[in-house]
Amino acid sequence: MQSRYSMNKKDKKPYIKWILIIGAVLIAASITLWLYLHDWDMERSLEALTGEDTQQSVPEAKAEEQIADAQEEDVVIPEEKEEEVEENLPVTQEPDEEAVEEEVKDATVYPESIELPNEPTVIDGILLANKQNPLPSDHNPGVNPEAKSAFEAMRADALESNIDLTAFSTFRDFARQKQLYEGYVAKDGQEKADRYSARPGFSEHQTGLAFDIGESGAEQHWAAASFGDTEAGKWVAENAHRYGFILRYPEGKEQLTGYMHESWHFRFVGKEVAKEIYEADITLEEYLEQR
């Protein structure tokens, strides 16, 4: 005979089974409904359920990489465009042939035909003598007194540095220059002589303002390029402008001055002009072109 407890237990089993089945169905239906309400997006459903943003779980490095990628995609590099050429360009005139010839003129070359003038060339108060600007054959001023005094002052100051300067060649008249030039041509030929010696009437020594400077007791350096390497030569090159002298034929300026470099040949132009030429590191021709 079964007890009442055993019978009650047996009668309850079908009810429990149905309760479990109905509960499972309800849970499944609830999940389905929840997903439907969130567009079947599991991440969005979880965010809504937990209140957390799943995107915050993306590592920082990954986020920066995504930003960089997005920026690269947004950058637009403009195409390089060729400059547009205007159709209506101004009409330019062809350069004047004579002007071009004048611009490229080589000062080392004497003009094909040139006569000695009646008066010397003077520009802004400065007497100019070179291969394009000769002097009258009778121009005979002797040594310029002001230039002589300036040299004596320079020599006195150089002596304080144990340098004894001497002007071994100054004024030369037309006849003397003719004699010297013809001797150089006989020795070296006209083409070579023209590089270092002026034809009569074209010599700066005939102005009385040119001084060939050397050192007493060092005659081996007189009228030689080596003078520029001596202590005396360096001193004069650095200080001559203070007394009104300029190095007349600088190195590398032959096409402007007409003559090869002469470290010993100085020209008196006055203190003010000498200072300007020295500081600008230009030749007398370049200075006068600016006047």
Coordinates of C-alpha atoms in Angstrom, one line a residue:
M1 CA 0.0 0.0 0.0
Q2 CA 1.5 3.3 -1.1
S3 CA 1.8 6.2 1.4
R4 CA 0.2 9.6 0.8
Y5 CA 3.6 11.2 0.4
S6 CA 4.6 8.8 -2.4
M7 CA 1.3 9.4 -4.2
N8 CA 1.6 13.2 -4.0
K9 CA 5.2 13.1 -5.3
K10 CA 4.2 11.0 -8.2
D11 CA 1.3 13.3 -9.1
K12 CA 3.6 16.4 -9.1
K13 CA 6.1 15.3 -11.7
P14 CA 4.0 16.1 -14.8
Y15 CA 3.4 19.7 -13.5
I16 CA 7.1 20.4 -12.9
K17 CA 8.0 19.2 -16.4
W18 CA 5.5 21.5 -17.9
I19 CA 6.7 24.4 -15.8
L20 CA 10.3 23.9 -17.0
I21 CA 9.2 23.7 -20.6
I22 CA 7.0 26.8 -20.4
G23 CA 9.9 28.7 -18.6
A24 CA 12.4 27.8 -21.3
V25 CA 10.0 28.9 -24.0
L26 CA 9.4 32.2 -22.2
I27 CA 13.2 32.8 -21.9
A28 CA 13.8 32.1 -25.6
A29 CA 11.0 34.3 -26.6
S30 CA 12.4 37.1 -24.4
I31 CA 15.9 36.8 -25.9
T32 CA 14.4 36.8 -29.4
L33 CA 12.3 39.9 -28.7
W34 CA 15.4 41.7 -27.2
L35 CA 17.6 41.0 -30.2
Y36 CA 14.8 42.1 -32.5
L37 CA 14.5 45.4 -30.7
H38 CA 18.3 46.0 -31.1
D39 CA 18.5 45.1 -34.8
W40 CA 19.9 41.7 -34.1
D41 CA 23.2 43.3 -33.1
M42 CA 24.7 41.3 -30.2
E43 CA 27.1 44.1 -29.2
R44 CA 24.4 46.7 -29.1
S45 CA 22.2 44.3 -27.1
L46 CA 24.9 43.7 -24.6
E47 CA 25.6 47.4 -24.3
A48 CA 21.9 48.0 -23.6
L49 CA 21.8 45.2 -21.1
T50 CA 25.0 46.1 -19.2
G51 CA 25.0 49.9 -19.8
E52 CA 28.7 49.7 -21.0
D53 CA 30.2 50.7 -24.3
T54 CA 32.0 47.7 -25.8
Q55 CA 34.0 50.1 -28.1
Q56 CA 35.9 51.3 -25.0
S57 CA 37.4 47.9 -24.9
V58 CA 39.4 48.5 -28.1
P59 CA 43.0 48.9 -27.1
E60 CA 44.4 52.5 -27.2
A61 CA 47.0 51.7 -29.8
K62 CA 44.4 50.2 -32.1
A63 CA 42.2 53.3 -31.7
E64 CA 45.2 55.6 -32.6
E65 CA 45.9 53.4 -35.6
Q66 CA 42.3 53.8 -36.8
I67 CA 42.5 57.6 -36.4
A68 CA 45.7 57.7 -38.4
D69 CA 44.1 55.6 -41.1
A70 CA 41.1 57.9 -41.3
Q71 CA 43.3 61.0 -41.5
E72 CA 45.3 59.5 -44.3
E73 CA 42.1 58.8 -46.2
D74 CA 40.9 62.4 -45.7
V75 CA 44.1 64.0 -46.9
V76 CA 43.9 65.2 -50.5
I77 CA 47.2 66.0 -52.2
P78 CA 46.7 68.7 -54.9
E79 CA 48.1 68.0 -58.2
E80 CA 51.1 70.1 -59.3
K81 CA 50.1 72.4 -62.1
E82 CA 52.4 73.9 -64.6
E83 CA 52.5 77.7 -64.6
E84 CA 50.2 79.0 -67.2
V85 CA 51.9 81.1 -69.8
E86 CA 50.1 84.2 -70.7
E87 CA 49.4 84.5 -74.4
N88 CA 49.8 88.3 -74.5
L89 CA 53.4 88.6 -73.5
P90 CA 55.2 91.9 -74.0
V91 CA 57.3 92.2 -77.1
T92 CA 61.0 92.4 -76.3
Q93 CA 63.4 94.2 -78.5
E94 CA 66.5 92.4 -79.8
P95 CA 69.6 93.6 -77.9
D96 CA 71.6 96.2 -79.7
E97 CA 74.7 94.5 -81.2
E98 CA 77.0 97.5 -80.4
A99 CA 75.8 97.4 -76.7
V100 CA 76.5 93.7 -76.5
E101 CA 80.0 94.2 -77.9
E102 CA 80.6 97.0 -75.4
E103 CA 79.5 94.8 -72.5
V104 CA 81.8 91.9 -73.4
K105 CA 84.7 94.1 -74.4
D106 CA 88.1 92.8 -73.3
A107 CA 90.0 95.6 -71.6
T108 CA 93.3 93.7 -72.4
V109 CA 92.9 94.5 -76.1
Y110 CA 93.8 97.8 -77.6
P111 CA 91.2 99.3 -80.0
E112 CA 92.0 98.7 -83.6
S113 CA 92.3 102.4 -84.4
I114 CA 92.7 105.0 -81.7
E115 CA 94.6 108.3 -81.8
L116 CA 96.2 110.0 -78.8
P117 CA 93.9 112.7 -77.6
N118 CA 94.6 116.4 -77.0
E119 CA 93.3 116.1 -73.4
P120 CA 93.4 113.2 -70.9
T121 CA 90.3 111.4 -69.7
V122 CA 89.1 112.7 -66.4
I123 CA 86.0 111.1 -64.7
D124 CA 84.6 112.7 -61.6
G125 CA 87.9 114.4 -60.9
I126 CA 90.0 111.2 -61.4
L127 CA 92.4 110.9 -64.3
L128 CA 92.1 107.6 -66.1
A129 CA 94.7 106.0 -68.2
N130 CA 94.3 102.5 -69.7
K131 CA 94.2 100.7 -73.0
Q132 CA 91.0 102.5 -74.0
N133 CA 91.9 105.9 -72.6
P134 CA 95.3 107.1 -73.6
L135 CA 97.1 110.3 -72.7
P136 CA 98.3 113.1 -75.0
S137 CA 101.9 112.5 -76.0
D138 CA 103.0 115.8 -74.5
H139 CA 101.3 115.1 -71.1
N140 CA 104.3 115.7 -68.8
P141 CA 103.2 116.6 -65.3
G142 CA 106.1 114.9 -63.4
V143 CA 105.5 113.3 -60.0
N144 CA 102.3 114.5 -58.4
P145 CA 103.3 116.4 -55.3
E146 CA 100.3 115.2 -53.3
A147 CA 101.0 111.6 -54.2
K148 CA 104.7 112.1 -53.3
S149 CA 103.8 113.4 -49.8
A150 CA 101.4 110.6 -49.3
F151 CA 104.0 108.0 -50.1
E152 CA 106.5 109.6 -47.7
A153 CA 103.9 109.5 -44.9
M154 CA 103.3 105.8 -45.7
R155 CA 107.0 105.1 -45.7
A156 CA 107.5 106.8 -42.3
D157 CA 104.7 104.6 -40.8
A158 CA 106.1 101.4 -42.4
L159 CA 109.5 102.1 -40.8
E160 CA 107.9 101.7 -37.4
S161 CA 107.2 98.1 -38.4
N162 CA 110.8 97.7 -39.6
I163 CA 109.8 97.9 -43.2
D164 CA 111.8 100.4 -45.4
L165 CA 109.7 101.1 -48.5
T166 CA 111.0 102.7 -51.7
A167 CA 109.4 103.9 -54.9
F168 CA 111.8 102.6 -57.5
S169 CA 109.7 103.9 -60.4
T170 CA 107.3 106.8 -60.6
F171 CA 106.8 109.3 -63.4
R172 CA 107.8 108.3 -66.9
D173 CA 107.3 110.5 -69.9
F174 CA 106.1 109.5 -73.4
A175 CA 109.6 109.0 -74.8
R176 CA 110.8 106.9 -71.8
Q177 CA 107.8 104.7 -72.0
K178 CA 108.3 104.2 -75.8
Q179 CA 111.9 103.1 -75.1
L180 CA 110.8 100.6 -72.4
Y181 CA 107.9 99.2 -74.4
E182 CA 110.0 98.6 -77.5
G183 CA 112.6 96.8 -75.5
Y184 CA 110.0 94.4 -74.0
V185 CA 108.5 93.7 -77.4
A186 CA 112.0 92.9 -78.8
K187 CA 112.5 90.5 -75.8
D188 CA 109.1 88.8 -75.4
G189 CA 107.1 89.8 -78.5
Q190 CA 104.2 92.3 -78.7
E191 CA 101.4 90.0 -77.5
K192 CA 103.2 89.0 -74.3
A193 CA 104.6 92.5 -73.8
D194 CA 101.1 94.0 -74.0
R195 CA 100.1 92.1 -70.9
Y196 CA 102.6 93.8 -68.6
S197 CA 103.8 96.9 -70.4
A198 CA 101.8 99.8 -71.8
R199 CA 102.3 101.2 -75.2
P200 CA 103.6 104.8 -75.3
G201 CA 100.8 107.2 -74.5
F202 CA 98.8 104.5 -72.6
S203 CA 101.0 104.2 -69.5
E204 CA 99.6 105.2 -66.1
H205 CA 103.2 106.2 -65.1
Q206 CA 102.8 109.1 -67.5
T207 CA 100.1 110.5 -65.1
G208 CA 102.7 111.1 -62.3
L209 CA 100.3 109.2 -60.0
A210 CA 101.6 105.7 -60.3
F211 CA 104.3 104.4 -57.9
D212 CA 106.1 101.1 -58.3
I213 CA 106.9 100.2 -54.7
G214 CA 109.4 97.8 -53.2
E215 CA 111.5 97.3 -50.1
S216 CA 115.0 98.7 -49.8
G217 CA 117.6 95.9 -49.6
A218 CA 115.2 93.4 -51.2
E219 CA 115.7 94.3 -54.9
Q220 CA 115.1 90.7 -55.9
H221 CA 111.4 91.3 -55.3
W222 CA 111.2 94.6 -57.2
A223 CA 108.7 94.4 -60.1
A224 CA 108.1 90.8 -59.2
A225 CA 105.0 88.9 -58.2
S226 CA 106.9 87.6 -55.2
F227 CA 106.7 91.1 -53.6
G228 CA 103.1 90.4 -52.7
D229 CA 104.2 87.5 -50.5
T230 CA 106.8 89.5 -48.5
E231 CA 106.0 91.2 -45.2
A232 CA 106.6 94.6 -47.0
G233 CA 104.2 93.6 -49.8
K234 CA 101.5 92.5 -47.4
W235 CA 101.8 95.6 -45.3
V236 CA 101.4 97.9 -48.3
A237 CA 98.5 95.9 -49.6
E238 CA 96.7 96.3 -46.3
N239 CA 97.6 99.9 -45.5
A240 CA 98.1 101.8 -48.8
H241 CA 94.5 103.0 -48.9
R242 CA 95.0 104.8 -45.6
Y243 CA 97.3 107.1 -47.6
G244 CA 95.3 107.4 -50.7
F245 CA 96.8 104.6 -52.8
I246 CA 95.2 101.6 -54.4
L247 CA 96.6 98.3 -55.8
R248 CA 96.0 99.2 -59.4
Y249 CA 96.2 95.8 -61.0
P250 CA 94.7 93.2 -58.6
E251 CA 94.9 89.5 -59.2
G252 CA 92.2 88.0 -61.4
K253 CA 91.1 91.4 -62.8
E254 CA 93.1 91.5 -66.0
Q255 CA 90.1 91.7 -68.3
L256 CA 88.9 94.8 -66.4
T257 CA 92.2 96.7 -65.9
G258 CA 93.9 95.5 -69.1
Y259 CA 97.0 94.3 -67.4
M260 CA 98.2 91.2 -65.5
H261 CA 98.5 91.3 -61.7
E262 CA 101.2 93.6 -60.4
S263 CA 101.7 93.4 -56.7
W264 CA 104.0 96.4 -56.7
H265 CA 102.1 98.9 -58.8
F266 CA 100.0 101.4 -56.7
R267 CA 98.1 104.4 -57.9
F268 CA 97.3 107.5 -55.9
V269 CA 93.6 108.5 -56.0
G270 CA 93.1 110.2 -52.6
K271 CA 92.2 108.8 -49.3
E272 CA 88.4 108.9 -49.7
V273 CA 88.3 107.2 -53.0
A274 CA 91.0 104.7 -52.1
K275 CA 89.0 103.7 -49.0
E276 CA 85.9 103.1 -51.0
I277 CA 87.8 101.0 -53.6
Y278 CA 89.6 99.0 -51.0
E279 CA 86.5 98.2 -48.9
A280 CA 84.5 97.2 -52.0
D281 CA 87.4 95.2 -53.3
I282 CA 87.0 96.5 -56.8
T283 CA 89.2 98.1 -59.5
L284 CA 89.5 101.7 -60.5
E285 CA 87.5 100.9 -63.7
E286 CA 84.7 99.4 -61.8
Y287 CA 84.6 102.3 -59.4
L288 CA 84.5 104.9 -62.2
E289 CA 81.7 102.9 -64.0
Q290 CA 79.5 103.5 -61.0
R291 CA 80.0 107.3 -61.1

